[in-house]
Coordinates of C-alpha atoms and ligand atoms in Angstrom, one line a residue:
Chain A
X1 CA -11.3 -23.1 -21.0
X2 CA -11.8 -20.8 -18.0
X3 CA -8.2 -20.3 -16.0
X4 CA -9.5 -18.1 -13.8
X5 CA -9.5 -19.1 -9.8
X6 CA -12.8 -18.2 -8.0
X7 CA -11.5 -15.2 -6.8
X8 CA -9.9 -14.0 -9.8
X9 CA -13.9 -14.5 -11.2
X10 CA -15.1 -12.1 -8.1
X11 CA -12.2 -9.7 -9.2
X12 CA -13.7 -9.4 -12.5
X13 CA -17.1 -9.6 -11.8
X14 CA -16.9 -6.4 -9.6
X15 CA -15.0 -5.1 -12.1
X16 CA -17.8 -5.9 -14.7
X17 CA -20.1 -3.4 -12.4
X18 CA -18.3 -0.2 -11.9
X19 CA -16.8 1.8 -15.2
X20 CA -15.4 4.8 -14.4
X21 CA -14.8 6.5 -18.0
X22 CA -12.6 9.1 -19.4
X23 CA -13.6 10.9 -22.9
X24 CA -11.1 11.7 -25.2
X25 CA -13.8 14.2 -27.5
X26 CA -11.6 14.0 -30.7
X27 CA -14.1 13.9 -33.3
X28 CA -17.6 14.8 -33.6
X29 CA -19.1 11.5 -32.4
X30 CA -18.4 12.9 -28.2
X31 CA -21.8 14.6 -28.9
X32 CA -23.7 11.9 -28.7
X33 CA -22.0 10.9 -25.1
X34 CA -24.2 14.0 -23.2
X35 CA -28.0 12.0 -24.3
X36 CA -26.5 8.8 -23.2
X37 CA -25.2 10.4 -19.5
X38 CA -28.3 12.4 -18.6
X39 CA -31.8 11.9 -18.0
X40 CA -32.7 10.4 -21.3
X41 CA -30.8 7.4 -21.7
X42 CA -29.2 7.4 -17.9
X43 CA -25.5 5.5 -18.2
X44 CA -25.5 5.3 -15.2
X45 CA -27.9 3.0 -13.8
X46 CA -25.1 0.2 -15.2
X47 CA -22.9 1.6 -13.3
X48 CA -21.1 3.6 -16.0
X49 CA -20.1 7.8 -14.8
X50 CA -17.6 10.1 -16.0
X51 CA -14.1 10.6 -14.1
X52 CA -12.0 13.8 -14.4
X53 CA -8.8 12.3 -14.8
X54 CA -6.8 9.3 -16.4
X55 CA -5.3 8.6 -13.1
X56 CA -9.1 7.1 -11.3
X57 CA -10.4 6.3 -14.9
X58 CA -11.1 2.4 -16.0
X59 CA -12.4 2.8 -19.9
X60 CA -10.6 5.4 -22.2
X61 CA -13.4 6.5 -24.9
X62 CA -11.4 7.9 -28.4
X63 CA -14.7 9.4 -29.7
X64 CA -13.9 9.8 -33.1
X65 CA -11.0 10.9 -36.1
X66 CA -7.3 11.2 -34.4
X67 CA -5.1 13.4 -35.6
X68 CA -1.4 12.6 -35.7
X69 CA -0.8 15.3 -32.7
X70 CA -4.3 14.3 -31.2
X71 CA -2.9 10.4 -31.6
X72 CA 0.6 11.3 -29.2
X73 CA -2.0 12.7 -26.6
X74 CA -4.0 9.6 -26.4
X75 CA -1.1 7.4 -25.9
X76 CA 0.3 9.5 -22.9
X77 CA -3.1 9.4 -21.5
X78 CA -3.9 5.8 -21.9
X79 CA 0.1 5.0 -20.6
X80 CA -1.3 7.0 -17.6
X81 CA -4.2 4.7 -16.2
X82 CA -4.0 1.9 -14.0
X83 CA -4.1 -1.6 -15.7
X84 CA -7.2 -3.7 -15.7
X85 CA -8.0 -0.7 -18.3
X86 CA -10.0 -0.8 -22.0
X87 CA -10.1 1.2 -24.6
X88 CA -13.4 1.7 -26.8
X89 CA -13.1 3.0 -30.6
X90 CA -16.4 5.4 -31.6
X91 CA -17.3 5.9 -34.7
X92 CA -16.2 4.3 -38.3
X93 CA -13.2 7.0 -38.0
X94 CA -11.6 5.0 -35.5
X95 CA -12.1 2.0 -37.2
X96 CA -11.1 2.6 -40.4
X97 CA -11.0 6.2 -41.2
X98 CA -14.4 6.7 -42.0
X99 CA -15.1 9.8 -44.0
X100 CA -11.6 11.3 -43.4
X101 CA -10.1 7.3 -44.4
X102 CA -7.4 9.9 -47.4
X103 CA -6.9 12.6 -45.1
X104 CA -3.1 13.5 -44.8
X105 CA -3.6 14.3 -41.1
X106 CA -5.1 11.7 -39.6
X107 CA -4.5 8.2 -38.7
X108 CA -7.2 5.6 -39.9
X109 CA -6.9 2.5 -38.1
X110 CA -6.4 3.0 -34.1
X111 CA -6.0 -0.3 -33.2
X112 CA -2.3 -0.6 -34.7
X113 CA -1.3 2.1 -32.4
X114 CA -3.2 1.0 -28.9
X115 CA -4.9 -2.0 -27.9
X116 CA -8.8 -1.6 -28.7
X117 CA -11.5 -3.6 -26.9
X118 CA -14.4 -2.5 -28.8
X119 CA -15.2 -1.0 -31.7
X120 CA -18.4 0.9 -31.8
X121 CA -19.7 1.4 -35.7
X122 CA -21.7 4.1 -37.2
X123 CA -20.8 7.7 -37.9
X124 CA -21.3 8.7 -35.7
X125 CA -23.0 6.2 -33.3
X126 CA -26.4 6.7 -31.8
X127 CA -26.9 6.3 -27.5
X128 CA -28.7 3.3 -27.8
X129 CA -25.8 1.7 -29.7
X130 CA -23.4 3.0 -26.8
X131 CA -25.2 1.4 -24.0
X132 CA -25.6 -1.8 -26.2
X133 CA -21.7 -1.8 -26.4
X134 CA -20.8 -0.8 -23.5
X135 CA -23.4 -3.7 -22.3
X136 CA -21.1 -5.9 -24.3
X137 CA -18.3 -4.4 -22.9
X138 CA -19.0 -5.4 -19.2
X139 CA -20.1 -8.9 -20.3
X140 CA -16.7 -9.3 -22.0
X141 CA -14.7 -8.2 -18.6
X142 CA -16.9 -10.3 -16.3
X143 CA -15.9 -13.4 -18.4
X144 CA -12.2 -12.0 -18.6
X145 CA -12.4 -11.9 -22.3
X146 CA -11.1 -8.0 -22.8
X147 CA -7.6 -8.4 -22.0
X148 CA -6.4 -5.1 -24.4
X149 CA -3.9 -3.8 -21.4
X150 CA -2.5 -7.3 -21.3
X151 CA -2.0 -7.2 -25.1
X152 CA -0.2 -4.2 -25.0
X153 CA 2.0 -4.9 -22.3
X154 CA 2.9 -7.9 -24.7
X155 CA 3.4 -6.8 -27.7
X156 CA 5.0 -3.5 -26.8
X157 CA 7.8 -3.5 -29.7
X158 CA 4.6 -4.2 -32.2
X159 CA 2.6 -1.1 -30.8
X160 CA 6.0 0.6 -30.4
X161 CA 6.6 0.4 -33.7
X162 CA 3.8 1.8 -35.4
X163 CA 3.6 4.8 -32.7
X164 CA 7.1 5.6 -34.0
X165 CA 6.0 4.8 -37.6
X166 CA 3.2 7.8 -37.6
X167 CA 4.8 10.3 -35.0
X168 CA 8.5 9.2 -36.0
X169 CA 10.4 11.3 -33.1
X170 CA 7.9 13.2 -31.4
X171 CA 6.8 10.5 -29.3
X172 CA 8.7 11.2 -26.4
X173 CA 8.8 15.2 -26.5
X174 CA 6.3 17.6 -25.0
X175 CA 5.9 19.9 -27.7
Chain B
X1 CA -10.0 -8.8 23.3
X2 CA -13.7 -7.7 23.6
X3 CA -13.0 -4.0 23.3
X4 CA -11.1 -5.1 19.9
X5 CA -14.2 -6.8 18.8
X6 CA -16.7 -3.5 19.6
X7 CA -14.2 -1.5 17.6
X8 CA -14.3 -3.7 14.4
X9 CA -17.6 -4.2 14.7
X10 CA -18.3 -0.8 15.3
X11 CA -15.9 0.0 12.0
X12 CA -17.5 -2.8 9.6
X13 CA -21.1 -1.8 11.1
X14 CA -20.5 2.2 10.0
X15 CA -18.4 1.2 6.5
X16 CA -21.6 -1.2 5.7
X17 CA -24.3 1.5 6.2
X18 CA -22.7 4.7 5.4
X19 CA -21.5 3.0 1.7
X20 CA -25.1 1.7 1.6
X21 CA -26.6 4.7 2.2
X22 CA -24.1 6.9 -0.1
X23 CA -25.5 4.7 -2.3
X24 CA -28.4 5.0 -2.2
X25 CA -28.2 8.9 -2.0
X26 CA -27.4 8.5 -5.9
X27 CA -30.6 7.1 -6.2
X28 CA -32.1 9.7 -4.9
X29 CA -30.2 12.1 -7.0
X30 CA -31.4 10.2 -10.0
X31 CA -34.8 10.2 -9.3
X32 CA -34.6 14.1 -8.6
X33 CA -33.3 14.5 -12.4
X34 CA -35.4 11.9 -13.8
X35 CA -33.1 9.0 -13.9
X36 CA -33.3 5.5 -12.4
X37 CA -29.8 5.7 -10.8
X38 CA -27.7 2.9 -9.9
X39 CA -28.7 -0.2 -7.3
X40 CA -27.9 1.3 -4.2
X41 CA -25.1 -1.3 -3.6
X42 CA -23.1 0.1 -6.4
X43 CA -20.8 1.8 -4.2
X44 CA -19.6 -1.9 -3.1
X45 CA -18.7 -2.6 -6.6
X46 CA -17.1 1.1 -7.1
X47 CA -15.1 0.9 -3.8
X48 CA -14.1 -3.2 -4.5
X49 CA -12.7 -2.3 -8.0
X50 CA -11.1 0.2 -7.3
X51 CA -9.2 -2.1 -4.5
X52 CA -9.0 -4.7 -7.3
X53 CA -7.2 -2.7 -9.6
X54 CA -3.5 -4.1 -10.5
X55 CA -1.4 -1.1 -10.9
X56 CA -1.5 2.0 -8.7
X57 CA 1.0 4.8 -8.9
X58 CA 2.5 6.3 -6.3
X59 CA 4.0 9.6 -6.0
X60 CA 6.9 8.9 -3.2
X61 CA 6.8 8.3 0.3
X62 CA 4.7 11.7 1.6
X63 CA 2.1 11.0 -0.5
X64 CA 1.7 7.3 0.6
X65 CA 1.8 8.5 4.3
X66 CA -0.5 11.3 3.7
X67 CA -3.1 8.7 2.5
X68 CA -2.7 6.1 5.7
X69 CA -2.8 9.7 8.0
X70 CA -5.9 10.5 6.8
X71 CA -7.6 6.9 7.1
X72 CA -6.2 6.5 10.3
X73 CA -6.7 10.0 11.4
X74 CA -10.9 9.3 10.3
X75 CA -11.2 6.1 12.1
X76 CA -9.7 7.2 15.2
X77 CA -12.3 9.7 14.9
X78 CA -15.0 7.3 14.6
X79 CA -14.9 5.7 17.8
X80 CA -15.2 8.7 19.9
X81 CA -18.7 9.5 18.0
X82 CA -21.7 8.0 19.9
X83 CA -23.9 6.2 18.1
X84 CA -27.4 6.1 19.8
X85 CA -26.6 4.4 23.0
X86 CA -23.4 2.9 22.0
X87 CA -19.8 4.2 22.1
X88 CA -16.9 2.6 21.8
X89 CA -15.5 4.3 25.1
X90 CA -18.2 5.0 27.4
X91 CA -17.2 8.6 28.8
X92 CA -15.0 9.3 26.5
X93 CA -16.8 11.6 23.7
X94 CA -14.9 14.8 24.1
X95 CA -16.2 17.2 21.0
X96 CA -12.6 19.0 21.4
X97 CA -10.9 15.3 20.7
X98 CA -13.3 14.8 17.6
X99 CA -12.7 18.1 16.2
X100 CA -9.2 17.5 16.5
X101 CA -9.1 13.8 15.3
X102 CA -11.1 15.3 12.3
X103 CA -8.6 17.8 11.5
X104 CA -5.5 14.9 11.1
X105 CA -7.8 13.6 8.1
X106 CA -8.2 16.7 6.1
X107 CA -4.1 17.5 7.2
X108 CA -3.6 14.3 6.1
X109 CA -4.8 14.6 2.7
X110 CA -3.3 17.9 2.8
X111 CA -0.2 16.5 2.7
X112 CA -0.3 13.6 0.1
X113 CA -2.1 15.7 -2.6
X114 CA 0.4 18.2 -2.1
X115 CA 2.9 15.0 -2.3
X116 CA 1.9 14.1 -5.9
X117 CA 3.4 17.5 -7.1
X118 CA -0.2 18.1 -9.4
X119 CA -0.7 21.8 -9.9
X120 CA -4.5 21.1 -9.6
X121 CA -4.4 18.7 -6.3
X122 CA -2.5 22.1 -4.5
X123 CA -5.6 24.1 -5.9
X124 CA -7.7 22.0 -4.6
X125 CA -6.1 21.8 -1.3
X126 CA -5.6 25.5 -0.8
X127 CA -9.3 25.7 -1.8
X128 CA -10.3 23.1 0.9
X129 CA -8.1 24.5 3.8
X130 CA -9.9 28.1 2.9
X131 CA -13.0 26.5 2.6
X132 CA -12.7 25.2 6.3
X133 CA -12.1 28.7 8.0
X134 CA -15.0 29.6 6.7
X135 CA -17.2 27.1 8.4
X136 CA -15.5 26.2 11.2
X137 CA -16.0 29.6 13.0
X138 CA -19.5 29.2 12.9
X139 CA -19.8 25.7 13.6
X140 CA -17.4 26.1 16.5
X141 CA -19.0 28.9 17.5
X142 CA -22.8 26.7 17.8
X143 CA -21.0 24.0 20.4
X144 CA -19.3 26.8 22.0
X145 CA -23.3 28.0 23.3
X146 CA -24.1 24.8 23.8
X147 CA -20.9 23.9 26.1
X148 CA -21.2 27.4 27.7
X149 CA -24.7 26.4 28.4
X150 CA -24.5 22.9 29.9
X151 CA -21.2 23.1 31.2
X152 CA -20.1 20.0 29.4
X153 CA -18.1 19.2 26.3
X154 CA -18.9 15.6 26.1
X155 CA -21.3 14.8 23.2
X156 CA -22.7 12.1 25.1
X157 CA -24.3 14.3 27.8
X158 CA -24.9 17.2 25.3
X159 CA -26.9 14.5 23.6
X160 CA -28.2 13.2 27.0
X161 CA -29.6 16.5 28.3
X162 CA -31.6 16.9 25.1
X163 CA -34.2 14.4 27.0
X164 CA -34.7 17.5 29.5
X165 CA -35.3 20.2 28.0
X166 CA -36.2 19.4 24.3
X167 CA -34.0 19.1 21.4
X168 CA -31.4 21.5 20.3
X169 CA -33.0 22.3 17.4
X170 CA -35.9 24.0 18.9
X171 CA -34.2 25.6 21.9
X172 CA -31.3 27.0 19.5
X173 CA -33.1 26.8 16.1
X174 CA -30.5 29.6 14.7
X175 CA -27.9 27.4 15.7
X176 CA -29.1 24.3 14.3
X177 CA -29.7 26.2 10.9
X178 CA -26.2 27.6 11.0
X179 CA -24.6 23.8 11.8
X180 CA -26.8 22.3 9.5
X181 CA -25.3 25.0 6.0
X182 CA -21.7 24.4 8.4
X183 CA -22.3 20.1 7.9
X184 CA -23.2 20.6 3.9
X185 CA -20.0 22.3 3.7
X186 CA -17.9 19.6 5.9
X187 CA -19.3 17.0 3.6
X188 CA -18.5 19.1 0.3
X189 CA -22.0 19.5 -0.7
X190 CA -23.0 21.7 -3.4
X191 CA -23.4 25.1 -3.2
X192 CA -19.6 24.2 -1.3
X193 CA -17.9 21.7 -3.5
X194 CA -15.3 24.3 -4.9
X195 CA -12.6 21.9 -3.2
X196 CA -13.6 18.9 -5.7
X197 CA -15.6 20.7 -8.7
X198 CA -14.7 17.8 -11.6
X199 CA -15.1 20.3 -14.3
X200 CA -13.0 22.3 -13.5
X201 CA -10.1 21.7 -11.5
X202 CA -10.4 18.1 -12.5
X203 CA -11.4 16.9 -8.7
X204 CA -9.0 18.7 -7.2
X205 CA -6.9 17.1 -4.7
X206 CA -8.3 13.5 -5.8
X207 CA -6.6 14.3 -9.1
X208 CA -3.5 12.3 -9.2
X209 CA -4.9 9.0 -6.8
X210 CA -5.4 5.8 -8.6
X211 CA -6.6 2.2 -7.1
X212 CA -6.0 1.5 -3.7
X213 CA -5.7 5.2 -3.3
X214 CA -8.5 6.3 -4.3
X215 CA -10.1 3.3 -2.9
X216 CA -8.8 4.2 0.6
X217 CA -9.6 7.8 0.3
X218 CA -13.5 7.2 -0.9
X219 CA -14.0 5.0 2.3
X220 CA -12.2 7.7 4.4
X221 CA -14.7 10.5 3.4
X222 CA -17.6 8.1 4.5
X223 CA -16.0 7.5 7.7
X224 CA -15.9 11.2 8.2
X225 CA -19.4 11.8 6.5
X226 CA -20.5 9.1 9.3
X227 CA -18.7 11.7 12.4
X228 CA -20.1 14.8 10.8
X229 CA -23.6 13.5 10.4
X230 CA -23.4 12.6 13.4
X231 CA -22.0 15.3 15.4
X232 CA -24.9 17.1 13.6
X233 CA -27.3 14.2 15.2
X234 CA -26.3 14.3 18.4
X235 CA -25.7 17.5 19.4
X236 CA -29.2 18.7 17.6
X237 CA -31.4 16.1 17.3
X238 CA -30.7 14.5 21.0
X239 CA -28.6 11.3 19.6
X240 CA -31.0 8.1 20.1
X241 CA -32.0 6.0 22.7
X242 CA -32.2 3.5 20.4
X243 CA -29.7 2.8 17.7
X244 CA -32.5 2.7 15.4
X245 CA -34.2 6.3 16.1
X246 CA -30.4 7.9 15.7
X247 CA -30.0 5.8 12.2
X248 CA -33.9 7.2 11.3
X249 CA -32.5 10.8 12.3
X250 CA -29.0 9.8 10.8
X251 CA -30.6 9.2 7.4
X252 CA -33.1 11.6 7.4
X253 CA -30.3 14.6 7.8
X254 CA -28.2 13.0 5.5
X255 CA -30.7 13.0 2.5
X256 CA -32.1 16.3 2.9
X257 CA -28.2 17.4 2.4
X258 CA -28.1 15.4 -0.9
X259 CA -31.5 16.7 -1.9
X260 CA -30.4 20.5 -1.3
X261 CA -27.1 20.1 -3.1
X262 CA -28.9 18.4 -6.1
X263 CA -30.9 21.2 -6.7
X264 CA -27.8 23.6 -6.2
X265 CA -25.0 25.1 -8.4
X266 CA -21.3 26.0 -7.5
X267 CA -19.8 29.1 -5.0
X268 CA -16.7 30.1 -6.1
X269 CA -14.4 29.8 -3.0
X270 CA -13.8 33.5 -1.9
X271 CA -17.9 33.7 -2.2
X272 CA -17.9 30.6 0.1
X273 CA -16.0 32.2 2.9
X274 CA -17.8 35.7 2.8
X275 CA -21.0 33.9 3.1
X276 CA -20.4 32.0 6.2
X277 CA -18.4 34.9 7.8
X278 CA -21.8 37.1 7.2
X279 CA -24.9 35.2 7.2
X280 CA -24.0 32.4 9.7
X281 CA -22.1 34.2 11.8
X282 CA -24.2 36.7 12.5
X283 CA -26.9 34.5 13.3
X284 CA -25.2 32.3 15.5
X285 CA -24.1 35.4 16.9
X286 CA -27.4 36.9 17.6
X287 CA -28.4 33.2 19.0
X288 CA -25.5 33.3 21.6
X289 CA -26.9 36.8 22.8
X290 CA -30.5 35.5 23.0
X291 CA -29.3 32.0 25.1
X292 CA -27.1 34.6 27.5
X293 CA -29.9 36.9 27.8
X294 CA -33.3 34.2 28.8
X295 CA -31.4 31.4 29.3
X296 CA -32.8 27.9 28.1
X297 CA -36.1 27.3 29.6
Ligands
LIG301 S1 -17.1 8.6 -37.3 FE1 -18.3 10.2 -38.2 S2 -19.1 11.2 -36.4 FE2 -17.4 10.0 -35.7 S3 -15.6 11.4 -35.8 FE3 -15.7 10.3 -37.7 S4 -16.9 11.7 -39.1 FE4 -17.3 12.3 -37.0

């Protein structure tokens, strides 16, 4: 059932239209981000363009495997946006850990650490799977479904945990 | 209670078709690189989110100012621009006021960057402010003819006298050129968008803004696209005597600034200001000699 007052459904709507995205290239899978921008594939004809900081940015793209030190990075950046924000996983390395799922240094599943809206599959994957999700994406914040900031303001001492769990003290320090 | 409905209307009318046409201008930029671009009405959605957005941060009390200075400062600016045959006060379109009225929108943003305490906003900022000394000499320099010529600072009549003798930008065709490089630099316009440059200062002094801010600050630079288009309109192109001939012109100038930048790359800063203190200036120059010397037909 649908809570939302009318206006709160205009809210997201315009929200639905305009996604100003900020790229964390981690991995290998940011290289298929420059098809899906220019000419070829055109992102932004939904409405989708590339910001230069976290501060104006709506979605936060992890594009790929996280490294422990990469991981602390992420979190400060995503703790820096403004809230409605989402968070989209590329590639199976996000997911699960894809081909580096034993690797000592890297974490395999983001979405105990931060609050994921969608997961893109495929290693790494291909432009016209971007658009599709990111179609799916706006469809799921024009109906109010993807509520990942709301989740995380939530269940902080959950997220909290497992942040301290894989970076134990260095959370908090600039190093 | 009327003049407070000309001036909202006046307001809403210039927000409505500047954001429209900005928007559209992305179009246009698509189509130039082979794109389909946005619906021209996605600025509406980008300016409305961003006013949606739940959080944004502030940076203290100097940098919330700086943001309301600069609207303000813009707006006020607005309604001494004449638009065709419309101003908001008949009489009252003193170029000297507007230059000044624009100047408390760049101070004012100035100031807030410089509030947020960002390395990269101060870079940005102290790229803008250097940016401006370079074109304003010019620029100022082009009215300065003009007002030495028709022994009037009111953009009105400079727009009005245009009837006479034939517009500005065939008596003074240096001029025009020089105030026509001078507006792509006012509006940021690559080759001169070293102030914002995303890649690599990160957008400069819009670095640290946020919803609402940011929101506010995107609807203050079309304000003061809409004054600087215009100044360029009126005082070349002999305004309109007809709001719809000065929109034609209005768009017209406008687009042919977004088509030039699209095809251009960056000027470093310190190349910025040597160009317009040697091409431009000279010129304009050499135009001021020729106007003292035969006089305007
Ligand atoms: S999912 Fe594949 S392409 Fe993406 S970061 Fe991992 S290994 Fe690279």
């Amino acid at each position: 059932m649908d809570s939302r007052t009318m206006w709160e459904k205009v809210k997201d709507i315009t929200r639905g239209h305009s996604l100003w995205m900020l790229y964390y290239c981690t991995g290998c899978g940011a290289i298929e981000l420059p098809p899906t921008m220019t000419s070829r594939f055109d992102m932004e004809r939904f409405g989708i363009g590339p910001m230069a900081t976290p501060r104006q940015a709506d979605i936060l793209l992890v594009t790929g495997y996280l490294s422990t030190k990469t991981l602390r990075r992420v979190i400060y950046t995503y703790e820096q946006m403004q809230s409605p924000k989402w968070l989209v996983g590329f590639g199976s390395c996000t997911l699960n850990g894809g081909i580096y799922h034993d690797s000592y240094a890297t974490i395999n599943q983001l979405d105990q650490y931060l609050p994921v809206d969608l997961y893109l599959a495929g290693c790494m994957p291909r432009p016209e799977v971007i658009i599709k999700g990111f179609k799916q994406l706006m469809e799921m914040i024009k109906t109010g479904e993807a509520d990942g900031w709301k989740q995380y303001q939530d269940n902080r001492e959950w997220y909290r945990k497992n942040q301290k769990k894989a970076l134990g003290d260095l959370l908090y320090t600039t190093r | 209670m009327a003049l407070i409905g000309k001036i909202v209307l006046f307001i809403v009318g210039a927000f409505v078709f500047q954001v429209a046409l900005s928007g559209f201008s992305r179009k246009v930029i698509a189509r130039i690189q082979k794109r389909r671009g946005p619906v021209f009405w996605q600025n509406f959605y980008d300016i409305g989110k961003l006013f949606f957005k739940k959080t944004s941060i502030s940076h203290g009390f100097i940098f919330d100012f700086g943001v309301w200075m600069a609207f303000g400062g813009t707006v006020a600016t607005l309604l001494f621009v004449p638009v065709g045959p419309y101003s908001v006060f008949p009489g009252q379109t003193n170029f000297i006021v507007i230059i000044y009225l624009l100047a408390i929108g760049s101070l004012g943003m100035a100031m807030s960057a410089v509030g947020s305490a960002n390395p990269f906003a101060s870079i940005g900022i102290s790229r803008a402010l250097t940016q401006m000394f370079g074109y304003d000499v010019p620029f100022a320099l082009t009215v300065v003819i003009m007002i030495y010529v028709h022994r009037t600072s009111q953009v009105a009549k400079l727009a009005a006298v245009q009837s006479d003798i034939g517009w500005h930008l065939w008596v003074m065709p240096l001029s025009a050129l020089v105030a026509f490089i001078a507006l792509m630099a006012m509006l940021g316009k690559k080759p001169f968008d070293t102030p914002i440059a995303p890649a690599e200062i990160a957008s400069g002094p819009l670095v640290e803004y946020s919803g609402k801010y940011l929101g506010m600050l995107m609807v203050q630079h079309e304000f003061a696209t809409f004054v600087e288009v215009g100044l360029f309109v009126n005082l070349f192109l002999g305004g309109g005597s007809t709001l719809l001939i000065y929109l034609v012109k209005y768009i017209i100038v406008y687009l042919l600034t977004v088509i030039i930048s699209a095809l251009m790359a960056r000027f470093r800063v310190e190349q910025t200001v040597a160009f317009f203190w040697k091409w431009p200036l000279v010129l304009v120059f050499i135009q001021a000699l020729i106007i003292i010397g035969i006089g305007i037909r």
